Each structure stands twice: as structure tokens, then as C-alpha cells.
Amino acid sequence: HVQLVESGGGSVQVGGSLTLSCEASEATYSAGCLGWFRLPPTKEREGVVAVDTNGDTHYAASLKGRFTVSRDNAKNTLTLLMNNLRTEDTALYYCAAHPLRSQFCFGSVCYLPPKSTDFDYWGQGTQVTVS
């Protein structure tokens, strides 16, 4: 049974940092694009970042600079470092995968921020609360 499992969420003060991790239970599901999304209270799920198989990153413009993503294909893991957290970063953070898509962009064209429909597999989420 394939799973994406997020960890690292918690409560943090404004200005603090958190590192989220996502581990895929099978290498197949970390072979393609990976991404982070978040679901803030009373809002729709929004894309944070997409990461190509080769490590190229595609951030939502509003989050680039404070959030840094990295992937380790050998360990089937995806990490999101979040700095200078704000109350509006409070959300349930999800990891997502699209095993059959190695690149998020279509040639030189990238449709940002990432959309839920860009990914096929999802974790259960990890809660981040900033206060």
C-alpha cells in the first residue's frame, strides 16, 4: 500500500521556523514530481511548491524566499523548511506526488502556483499552527 507520510508539523511562534518532511513508502511514488500544498482554515487548498525529479523547484510567488524545498530521491523524502513564519501560514500541510510526470513545467511554461489537479497521490497532512 503506497503512502505519503508527512511529519514535522506543530505549533510555533510568529517569526519561528519549522521543517516538514514527507516520506514515500515506495520509490515509484517519489520518482516523479513532488509537491507541497496547504489548507488554511476557512480557505481552499493552495499550492506551495512543486519539485521536478531533477530537483528544479517551482514556488508559489507569495512564498518564495521564506520557504525552501529539497528532495532526496535515494531516501524517497521531500523536505520543506519554513522560515519567518506568519499567522497566515497556519494550515494543514500536504505532500503530493505525480509519479508519471518528471517535470512540473511544460517546456518553458509553468502554471503557478501548483494546483491540486497537477498531482495524483496525497498524504494525510501535518498541522502547522503559527501564533
Short mmCIF file of N, CA, C and O in Angstrom, two decimals:
data_model
loop_
_atom_site.label_atom_id
_atom_site.label_comp_id
_atom_site.label_asym_id
_atom_site.label_seq_id
_atom_site.Cartn_x
_atom_site.Cartn_y
_atom_site.Cartn_z
N HIS A 1 0.85 -1.17 0.00
CA HIS A 1 0.00 0.00 0.00
C HIS A 1 0.89 1.23 0.00
O HIS A 1 1.69 1.43 0.90
N VAL A 2 0.74 2.04 -1.03
CA VAL A 2 1.58 3.23 -1.16
C VAL A 2 1.08 4.31 -0.23
O VAL A 2 -0.12 4.58 -0.14
N GLN A 3 2.01 4.95 0.43
CA GLN A 3 1.65 6.05 1.30
C GLN A 3 2.63 7.20 1.16
O GLN A 3 3.81 7.00 0.87
N LEU A 4 2.12 8.39 1.36
CA LEU A 4 2.94 9.58 1.56
C LEU A 4 2.67 10.02 2.98
O LEU A 4 1.51 10.27 3.34
N VAL A 5 3.70 10.11 3.77
CA VAL A 5 3.52 10.40 5.19
C VAL A 5 4.28 11.67 5.54
O VAL A 5 5.51 11.73 5.42
N GLU A 6 3.52 12.67 5.98
CA GLU A 6 4.12 13.93 6.39
C GLU A 6 4.42 13.91 7.89
O GLU A 6 3.73 13.24 8.67
N SER A 7 5.41 14.68 8.27
CA SER A 7 5.75 14.84 9.68
C SER A 7 6.41 16.20 9.88
O SER A 7 6.78 16.86 8.90
N GLY A 8 6.54 16.58 11.13
CA GLY A 8 7.25 17.82 11.44
C GLY A 8 6.37 19.00 11.79
O GLY A 8 6.88 20.05 12.18
N GLY A 9 5.06 18.85 11.65
CA GLY A 9 4.18 19.95 12.00
C GLY A 9 4.17 20.21 13.48
O GLY A 9 4.68 19.43 14.29
N GLY A 10 3.57 21.34 13.85
CA GLY A 10 3.49 21.69 15.26
C GLY A 10 3.10 23.13 15.43
O GLY A 10 2.67 23.79 14.48
N SER A 11 3.24 23.61 16.66
CA SER A 11 2.92 24.99 16.98
C SER A 11 4.21 25.78 17.10
O SER A 11 5.19 25.32 17.70
N VAL A 12 4.20 26.98 16.55
CA VAL A 12 5.40 27.82 16.56
C VAL A 12 4.98 29.27 16.68
O VAL A 12 3.88 29.65 16.26
N GLN A 13 5.84 30.07 17.23
CA GLN A 13 5.56 31.49 17.35
C GLN A 13 5.85 32.22 16.05
O GLN A 13 6.64 31.75 15.21
N VAL A 14 5.21 33.35 15.89
CA VAL A 14 5.46 34.20 14.72
C VAL A 14 6.97 34.49 14.63
O VAL A 14 7.61 34.82 15.63
N GLY A 15 7.49 34.34 13.44
CA GLY A 15 8.91 34.54 13.20
C GLY A 15 9.75 33.30 13.35
O GLY A 15 10.94 33.31 13.00
N GLY A 16 9.14 32.23 13.83
CA GLY A 16 9.87 30.99 14.02
C GLY A 16 9.99 30.17 12.76
O GLY A 16 9.57 30.60 11.67
N SER A 17 10.57 28.98 12.91
CA SER A 17 10.81 28.11 11.77
C SER A 17 10.33 26.69 12.07
O SER A 17 10.27 26.28 13.23
N LEU A 18 9.98 26.00 11.02
CA LEU A 18 9.63 24.58 11.11
C LEU A 18 10.13 23.89 9.87
O LEU A 18 10.21 24.50 8.80
N THR A 19 10.46 22.60 10.01
CA THR A 19 10.84 21.79 8.87
C THR A 19 9.87 20.62 8.76
O THR A 19 9.74 19.83 9.70
N LEU A 20 9.20 20.54 7.64
CA LEU A 20 8.28 19.45 7.38
C LEU A 20 8.97 18.41 6.51
O LEU A 20 9.80 18.75 5.65
N SER A 21 8.63 17.17 6.72
CA SER A 21 9.18 16.08 5.91
C SER A 21 8.05 15.23 5.36
O SER A 21 6.99 15.11 5.97
N CYS A 22 8.31 14.66 4.21
CA CYS A 22 7.36 13.75 3.58
C CYS A 22 8.14 12.54 3.10
O CYS A 22 9.15 12.69 2.41
N GLU A 23 7.67 11.38 3.47
CA GLU A 23 8.34 10.16 3.05
C GLU A 23 7.37 9.30 2.26
O GLU A 23 6.24 9.08 2.70
N ALA A 24 7.83 8.85 1.10
CA ALA A 24 7.02 7.96 0.28
C ALA A 24 7.36 6.52 0.62
O ALA A 24 8.53 6.17 0.80
N SER A 25 6.34 5.70 0.70
CA SER A 25 6.57 4.32 1.10
C SER A 25 7.18 3.48 -0.01
O SER A 25 7.73 2.42 0.23
N GLU A 26 7.06 3.95 -1.24
CA GLU A 26 7.65 3.24 -2.36
C GLU A 26 8.38 4.21 -3.26
O GLU A 26 7.92 5.33 -3.48
N ALA A 27 9.48 3.76 -3.82
CA ALA A 27 10.29 4.63 -4.67
C ALA A 27 9.52 5.12 -5.89
O ALA A 27 9.72 6.23 -6.36
N THR A 28 8.60 4.30 -6.36
CA THR A 28 7.84 4.66 -7.55
C THR A 28 7.14 6.00 -7.38
O THR A 28 7.07 6.81 -8.30
N TYR A 29 6.66 6.23 -6.18
CA TYR A 29 5.87 7.43 -5.96
C TYR A 29 6.70 8.65 -5.65
O TYR A 29 6.17 9.74 -5.51
N SER A 30 7.98 8.48 -5.52
CA SER A 30 8.86 9.64 -5.43
C SER A 30 9.69 9.78 -6.69
O SER A 30 10.62 10.56 -6.73
N ALA A 31 9.31 9.04 -7.76
CA ALA A 31 10.09 9.08 -9.00
C ALA A 31 9.73 10.26 -9.87
O ALA A 31 10.48 10.62 -10.77
N GLY A 32 8.61 10.87 -9.65
CA GLY A 32 8.16 11.98 -10.47
C GLY A 32 8.11 13.27 -9.68
O GLY A 32 8.80 13.44 -8.68
N CYS A 33 7.27 14.17 -10.14
CA CYS A 33 7.08 15.44 -9.45
C CYS A 33 6.55 15.22 -8.05
O CYS A 33 5.69 14.36 -7.82
N LEU A 34 7.04 16.02 -7.13
CA LEU A 34 6.52 16.05 -5.77
C LEU A 34 6.11 17.48 -5.46
O LEU A 34 6.60 18.42 -6.11
N GLY A 35 5.24 17.63 -4.48
CA GLY A 35 4.81 18.98 -4.16
C GLY A 35 4.33 19.10 -2.74
O GLY A 35 4.05 18.10 -2.06
N TRP A 36 4.27 20.35 -2.29
CA TRP A 36 3.66 20.68 -1.00
C TRP A 36 2.47 21.58 -1.26
O TRP A 36 2.54 22.52 -2.06
N PHE A 37 1.41 21.30 -0.55
CA PHE A 37 0.21 22.13 -0.57
C PHE A 37 -0.18 22.44 0.87
O PHE A 37 0.31 21.80 1.80
N ARG A 38 -1.08 23.40 1.02
CA ARG A 38 -1.58 23.67 2.36
C ARG A 38 -3.05 24.07 2.31
O ARG A 38 -3.52 24.60 1.31
N LEU A 39 -3.73 23.76 3.41
CA LEU A 39 -5.14 24.08 3.55
C LEU A 39 -5.32 24.95 4.77
O LEU A 39 -5.37 24.46 5.90
N PRO A 40 -5.38 26.26 4.56
CA PRO A 40 -5.61 27.16 5.70
C PRO A 40 -7.05 27.05 6.20
O PRO A 40 -7.94 26.64 5.44
N PRO A 41 -7.28 27.45 7.43
CA PRO A 41 -8.66 27.43 7.94
C PRO A 41 -9.56 28.31 7.10
O PRO A 41 -9.16 29.41 6.71
N THR A 42 -10.72 27.85 6.78
CA THR A 42 -11.76 28.57 6.03
C THR A 42 -11.34 28.95 4.61
O THR A 42 -11.96 29.80 3.99
N LYS A 43 -10.29 28.33 4.09
CA LYS A 43 -9.88 28.63 2.71
C LYS A 43 -9.73 27.33 1.92
O LYS A 43 -9.82 26.24 2.45
N GLU A 44 -9.49 27.48 0.63
CA GLU A 44 -9.27 26.31 -0.22
C GLU A 44 -7.80 25.90 -0.17
O GLU A 44 -6.92 26.69 0.17
N ARG A 45 -7.56 24.64 -0.56
CA ARG A 45 -6.18 24.17 -0.59
C ARG A 45 -5.38 24.96 -1.63
O ARG A 45 -5.88 25.22 -2.73
N GLU A 46 -4.15 25.31 -1.28
CA GLU A 46 -3.32 26.11 -2.18
C GLU A 46 -1.95 25.48 -2.35
O GLU A 46 -1.41 24.85 -1.44
N GLY A 47 -1.41 25.64 -3.53
CA GLY A 47 -0.11 25.08 -3.82
C GLY A 47 1.02 25.91 -3.23
O GLY A 47 0.97 27.13 -3.28
N VAL A 48 1.99 25.23 -2.68
CA VAL A 48 3.16 25.89 -2.09
C VAL A 48 4.34 25.79 -3.05
O VAL A 48 4.96 26.80 -3.40
N VAL A 49 4.65 24.58 -3.48
CA VAL A 49 5.82 24.38 -4.33
C VAL A 49 5.71 23.03 -5.03
O VAL A 49 5.11 22.10 -4.49
N ALA A 50 6.27 22.95 -6.23
CA ALA A 50 6.42 21.69 -6.95
C ALA A 50 7.90 21.47 -7.21
O ALA A 50 8.66 22.43 -7.43
N VAL A 51 8.31 20.21 -7.17
CA VAL A 51 9.73 19.88 -7.35
C VAL A 51 9.85 18.80 -8.42
O VAL A 51 9.23 17.74 -8.32
N ASP A 52 10.66 19.09 -9.44
CA ASP A 52 10.89 18.13 -10.50
C ASP A 52 11.77 16.98 -10.01
O ASP A 52 12.42 17.07 -8.97
N THR A 53 11.81 15.94 -10.80
CA THR A 53 12.65 14.80 -10.46
C THR A 53 14.11 15.21 -10.30
O THR A 53 14.82 14.68 -9.44
N ASN A 54 14.56 16.15 -11.11
CA ASN A 54 15.97 16.58 -11.04
C ASN A 54 16.22 17.64 -9.97
O ASN A 54 17.33 18.14 -9.84
N GLY A 55 15.19 17.97 -9.20
CA GLY A 55 15.35 18.92 -8.10
C GLY A 55 14.98 20.34 -8.43
O GLY A 55 15.00 21.20 -7.53
N ASP A 56 14.65 20.65 -9.68
CA ASP A 56 14.21 22.00 -10.01
C ASP A 56 12.93 22.32 -9.25
O ASP A 56 12.05 21.47 -9.12
N THR A 57 12.85 23.55 -8.76
CA THR A 57 11.74 23.92 -7.89
C THR A 57 10.88 25.01 -8.52
O THR A 57 11.36 25.85 -9.28
N HIS A 58 9.60 24.99 -8.16
CA HIS A 58 8.62 25.94 -8.71
C HIS A 58 7.70 26.37 -7.57
O HIS A 58 6.77 25.66 -7.21
N TYR A 59 8.00 27.54 -7.03
CA TYR A 59 7.29 28.02 -5.84
C TYR A 59 6.11 28.91 -6.22
O TYR A 59 6.13 29.62 -7.23
N ALA A 60 5.11 28.90 -5.36
CA ALA A 60 4.11 29.95 -5.41
C ALA A 60 4.83 31.26 -5.12
O ALA A 60 5.64 31.33 -4.18
N ALA A 61 4.55 32.28 -5.90
CA ALA A 61 5.32 33.52 -5.82
C ALA A 61 5.28 34.13 -4.43
O ALA A 61 6.28 34.69 -3.95
N SER A 62 4.15 34.01 -3.76
CA SER A 62 3.99 34.66 -2.46
C SER A 62 4.83 34.00 -1.37
O SER A 62 5.05 34.59 -0.31
N LEU A 63 5.31 32.77 -1.61
CA LEU A 63 6.02 32.04 -0.57
C LEU A 63 7.52 31.90 -0.86
O LEU A 63 8.29 31.50 0.04
N LYS A 64 7.91 32.20 -2.07
CA LYS A 64 9.32 32.07 -2.42
C LYS A 64 10.13 33.03 -1.58
O LYS A 64 9.78 34.19 -1.41
N GLY A 65 11.23 32.51 -1.02
CA GLY A 65 12.07 33.32 -0.17
C GLY A 65 11.99 32.91 1.29
O GLY A 65 12.99 32.88 1.99
N ARG A 66 10.80 32.59 1.76
CA ARG A 66 10.66 32.14 3.15
C ARG A 66 10.65 30.63 3.25
O ARG A 66 11.03 30.07 4.26
N PHE A 67 10.19 29.97 2.18
CA PHE A 67 10.09 28.51 2.18
C PHE A 67 11.15 27.94 1.25
O PHE A 67 11.36 28.46 0.15
N THR A 68 11.78 26.84 1.66
CA THR A 68 12.79 26.18 0.85
C THR A 68 12.52 24.69 0.84
O THR A 68 12.41 24.06 1.89
N VAL A 69 12.42 24.14 -0.36
CA VAL A 69 12.11 22.72 -0.51
C VAL A 69 13.33 21.97 -1.01
O VAL A 69 14.18 22.53 -1.72
N SER A 70 13.44 20.72 -0.63
CA SER A 70 14.51 19.87 -1.16
C SER A 70 13.99 18.43 -1.20
O SER A 70 13.08 18.07 -0.45
N ARG A 71 14.57 17.66 -2.08
CA ARG A 71 14.17 16.26 -2.18
C ARG A 71 15.40 15.37 -2.19
O ARG A 71 16.45 15.76 -2.71
N ASP A 72 15.24 14.19 -1.62
CA ASP A 72 16.30 13.20 -1.60
C ASP A 72 15.72 11.95 -2.25
O ASP A 72 14.99 11.20 -1.61
N ASN A 73 16.04 11.75 -3.51
CA ASN A 73 15.46 10.63 -4.24
C ASN A 73 15.93 9.29 -3.68
O ASN A 73 15.21 8.29 -3.76
N ALA A 74 17.12 9.25 -3.15
CA ALA A 74 17.64 8.00 -2.60
C ALA A 74 16.87 7.57 -1.35
O ALA A 74 16.74 6.38 -1.07
N LYS A 75 16.36 8.56 -0.62
CA LYS A 75 15.63 8.26 0.61
C LYS A 75 14.12 8.42 0.44
O LYS A 75 13.38 8.28 1.40
N ASN A 76 13.69 8.75 -0.78
CA ASN A 76 12.25 8.94 -1.05
C ASN A 76 11.65 9.98 -0.13
O ASN A 76 10.52 9.81 0.37
N THR A 77 12.35 11.07 0.10
CA THR A 77 11.85 12.09 1.02
C THR A 77 11.82 13.47 0.37
O THR A 77 12.61 13.78 -0.53
N LEU A 78 10.90 14.27 0.87
CA LEU A 78 10.75 15.65 0.44
C LEU A 78 10.68 16.49 1.70
O LEU A 78 9.95 16.14 2.64
N THR A 79 11.44 17.57 1.74
CA THR A 79 11.54 18.39 2.94
C THR A 79 11.15 19.82 2.61
O THR A 79 11.50 20.34 1.55
N LEU A 80 10.45 20.45 3.55
CA LEU A 80 10.08 21.86 3.39
C LEU A 80 10.52 22.62 4.62
O LEU A 80 10.01 22.41 5.72
N LEU A 81 11.49 23.51 4.44
CA LEU A 81 11.95 24.39 5.51
C LEU A 81 11.18 25.69 5.42
O LEU A 81 11.21 26.36 4.39
N MET A 82 10.52 26.04 6.51
CA MET A 82 9.71 27.25 6.54
C MET A 82 10.29 28.20 7.57
O MET A 82 10.38 27.87 8.75
N ASN A 83 10.69 29.37 7.10
CA ASN A 83 11.28 30.39 7.97
C ASN A 83 10.37 31.59 8.11
O ASN A 83 9.48 31.82 7.29
N ASN A 84 10.63 32.36 9.16
CA ASN A 84 9.90 33.61 9.38
C ASN A 84 8.39 33.41 9.25
O ASN A 84 7.71 34.12 8.51
N LEU A 85 7.92 32.43 9.98
CA LEU A 85 6.52 32.05 9.85
C LEU A 85 5.58 33.14 10.33
O LEU A 85 5.89 33.88 11.27
N ARG A 86 4.44 33.21 9.66
CA ARG A 86 3.42 34.21 9.96
C ARG A 86 2.12 33.51 10.35
O ARG A 86 1.94 32.32 10.04
N THR A 87 1.23 34.23 10.96
CA THR A 87 -0.04 33.61 11.36
C THR A 87 -0.78 33.07 10.15
O THR A 87 -1.46 32.04 10.24
N GLU A 88 -0.65 33.74 9.01
CA GLU A 88 -1.35 33.27 7.81
C GLU A 88 -0.76 31.99 7.23
O GLU A 88 -1.31 31.43 6.28
N ASP A 89 0.37 31.53 7.77
CA ASP A 89 0.92 30.24 7.35
C ASP A 89 0.26 29.07 8.09
O ASP A 89 0.54 27.91 7.77
N THR A 90 -0.58 29.38 9.06
CA THR A 90 -1.31 28.32 9.76
C THR A 90 -2.16 27.54 8.78
O THR A 90 -2.97 28.12 8.05
N ALA A 91 -1.95 26.23 8.73
CA ALA A 91 -2.64 25.40 7.75
C ALA A 91 -2.31 23.94 7.98
O ALA A 91 -1.36 23.60 8.71
N LEU A 92 -3.07 23.10 7.34
CA LEU A 92 -2.73 21.68 7.23
C LEU A 92 -1.89 21.52 5.98
O LEU A 92 -2.33 21.88 4.88
N TYR A 93 -0.68 21.03 6.13
CA TYR A 93 0.26 20.94 5.01
C TYR A 93 0.29 19.51 4.48
O TYR A 93 0.46 18.55 5.24
N TYR A 94 0.15 19.41 3.16
CA TYR A 94 0.08 18.12 2.49
C TYR A 94 1.27 17.94 1.54
O TYR A 94 1.70 18.88 0.87
N CYS A 95 1.70 16.70 1.45
CA CYS A 95 2.66 16.29 0.45
C CYS A 95 1.90 15.61 -0.68
O CYS A 95 0.89 14.93 -0.44
N ALA A 96 2.35 15.79 -1.92
CA ALA A 96 1.67 15.20 -3.06
C ALA A 96 2.68 14.68 -4.06
O ALA A 96 3.82 15.16 -4.12
N ALA A 97 2.24 13.72 -4.87
CA ALA A 97 3.15 13.10 -5.85
C ALA A 97 2.44 12.85 -7.17
O ALA A 97 1.24 12.57 -7.20
N HIS A 98 3.19 12.96 -8.24
CA HIS A 98 2.72 12.57 -9.57
C HIS A 98 3.83 11.71 -10.18
O HIS A 98 4.76 12.24 -10.79
N PRO A 99 3.76 10.40 -10.00
CA PRO A 99 4.87 9.52 -10.37
C PRO A 99 5.21 9.53 -11.85
O PRO A 99 6.35 9.24 -12.22
N LEU A 100 4.25 9.85 -12.71
CA LEU A 100 4.46 9.74 -14.15
C LEU A 100 4.91 11.06 -14.78
O LEU A 100 5.08 11.12 -16.00
N ARG A 101 5.10 12.05 -13.99
CA ARG A 101 5.45 13.37 -14.52
C ARG A 101 6.77 13.81 -13.90
O ARG A 101 6.83 14.10 -12.73
N SER A 102 7.82 13.87 -14.71
CA SER A 102 9.14 14.19 -14.17
C SER A 102 9.37 15.69 -14.03
O SER A 102 10.18 16.13 -13.21
N GLN A 103 8.65 16.48 -14.85
CA GLN A 103 8.80 17.92 -14.82
C GLN A 103 7.45 18.57 -14.59
O GLN A 103 6.46 18.21 -15.24
N PHE A 104 7.43 19.55 -13.72
CA PHE A 104 6.18 20.24 -13.43
C PHE A 104 5.78 21.16 -14.58
O PHE A 104 4.62 21.28 -14.91
N CYS A 105 6.78 21.79 -15.18
CA CYS A 105 6.50 22.75 -16.24
C CYS A 105 6.38 22.04 -17.59
O CYS A 105 6.84 20.92 -17.76
N PHE A 106 5.75 22.73 -18.53
CA PHE A 106 5.61 22.23 -19.88
C PHE A 106 6.61 23.01 -20.74
O PHE A 106 6.32 24.11 -21.22
N GLY A 107 7.79 22.43 -20.89
CA GLY A 107 8.85 23.17 -21.54
C GLY A 107 9.24 24.35 -20.69
O GLY A 107 9.58 24.20 -19.53
N SER A 108 9.14 25.54 -21.25
CA SER A 108 9.49 26.74 -20.50
C SER A 108 8.27 27.39 -19.85
O SER A 108 8.38 28.45 -19.22
N VAL A 109 7.13 26.77 -19.96
CA VAL A 109 5.90 27.34 -19.44
C VAL A 109 5.51 26.63 -18.14
O VAL A 109 5.34 25.41 -18.11
N CYS A 110 5.38 27.43 -17.07
CA CYS A 110 4.99 26.90 -15.78
C CYS A 110 3.70 27.57 -15.33
O CYS A 110 3.63 28.81 -15.32
N TYR A 111 2.73 26.78 -14.97
CA TYR A 111 1.46 27.34 -14.48
C TYR A 111 1.50 27.30 -12.96
O TYR A 111 1.29 26.27 -12.33
N LEU A 112 1.76 28.45 -12.38
CA LEU A 112 1.93 28.56 -10.94
C LEU A 112 0.81 29.41 -10.35
O LEU A 112 0.28 30.30 -11.01
N PRO A 113 0.47 29.18 -9.11
CA PRO A 113 1.01 28.16 -8.21
C PRO A 113 0.53 26.77 -8.59
O PRO A 113 -0.44 26.63 -9.35
N PRO A 114 1.17 25.73 -8.09
CA PRO A 114 0.72 24.37 -8.37
C PRO A 114 -0.73 24.18 -7.96
O PRO A 114 -1.20 24.77 -6.97
N LYS A 115 -1.44 23.36 -8.72
CA LYS A 115 -2.84 23.08 -8.45
C LYS A 115 -3.00 21.64 -8.00
O LYS A 115 -2.21 20.78 -8.34
N SER A 116 -4.05 21.41 -7.24
CA SER A 116 -4.33 20.05 -6.75
C SER A 116 -4.44 19.06 -7.89
O SER A 116 -4.01 17.91 -7.77
N THR A 117 -4.99 19.50 -9.01
CA THR A 117 -5.19 18.60 -10.14
C THR A 117 -3.88 18.22 -10.83
O THR A 117 -3.87 17.35 -11.69
N ASP A 118 -2.78 18.87 -10.44
CA ASP A 118 -1.47 18.52 -11.01
C ASP A 118 -0.90 17.26 -10.39
O ASP A 118 0.11 16.74 -10.88
N PHE A 119 -1.49 16.78 -9.30
CA PHE A 119 -0.93 15.65 -8.56
C PHE A 119 -1.99 14.57 -8.34
O PHE A 119 -3.18 14.86 -8.23
N ASP A 120 -1.52 13.33 -8.25
CA ASP A 120 -2.42 12.20 -8.15
C ASP A 120 -2.49 11.58 -6.76
O ASP A 120 -3.49 10.95 -6.42
N TYR A 121 -1.42 11.69 -5.99
CA TYR A 121 -1.36 10.99 -4.71
C TYR A 121 -1.07 11.99 -3.60
O TYR A 121 -0.29 12.92 -3.77
N TRP A 122 -1.70 11.74 -2.46
CA TRP A 122 -1.66 12.70 -1.36
C TRP A 122 -1.41 12.03 -0.02
O TRP A 122 -1.85 10.89 0.21
N GLY A 123 -0.72 12.76 0.85
CA GLY A 123 -0.60 12.32 2.23
C GLY A 123 -1.78 12.79 3.04
O GLY A 123 -2.70 13.42 2.52
N GLN A 124 -1.75 12.50 4.32
CA GLN A 124 -2.85 12.86 5.22
C GLN A 124 -2.69 14.27 5.79
O GLN A 124 -3.65 14.82 6.33
N GLY A 125 -1.50 14.81 5.69
CA GLY A 125 -1.29 16.17 6.15
C GLY A 125 -0.68 16.25 7.53
O GLY A 125 -0.81 15.34 8.35
N THR A 126 -0.01 17.36 7.79
CA THR A 126 0.54 17.66 9.11
C THR A 126 0.20 19.11 9.43
O THR A 126 0.34 19.99 8.60
N GLN A 127 -0.28 19.33 10.64
CA GLN A 127 -0.79 20.64 11.02
C GLN A 127 0.33 21.56 11.46
O GLN A 127 1.18 21.19 12.26
N VAL A 128 0.29 22.78 10.93
CA VAL A 128 1.20 23.83 11.35
C VAL A 128 0.36 24.98 11.90
O VAL A 128 -0.55 25.46 11.22
N THR A 129 0.66 25.37 13.11
CA THR A 129 -0.06 26.47 13.75
C THR A 129 0.93 27.54 14.18
O THR A 129 1.87 27.25 14.93
N VAL A 130 0.72 28.74 13.68
CA VAL A 130 1.60 29.86 14.00
C VAL A 130 0.81 30.90 14.79
O VAL A 130 -0.25 31.34 14.35
N SER A 131 1.33 31.24 15.96
CA SER A 131 0.60 32.22 16.78
C SER A 131 1.56 33.15 17.51
O SER A 131 2.79 32.89 17.51
#
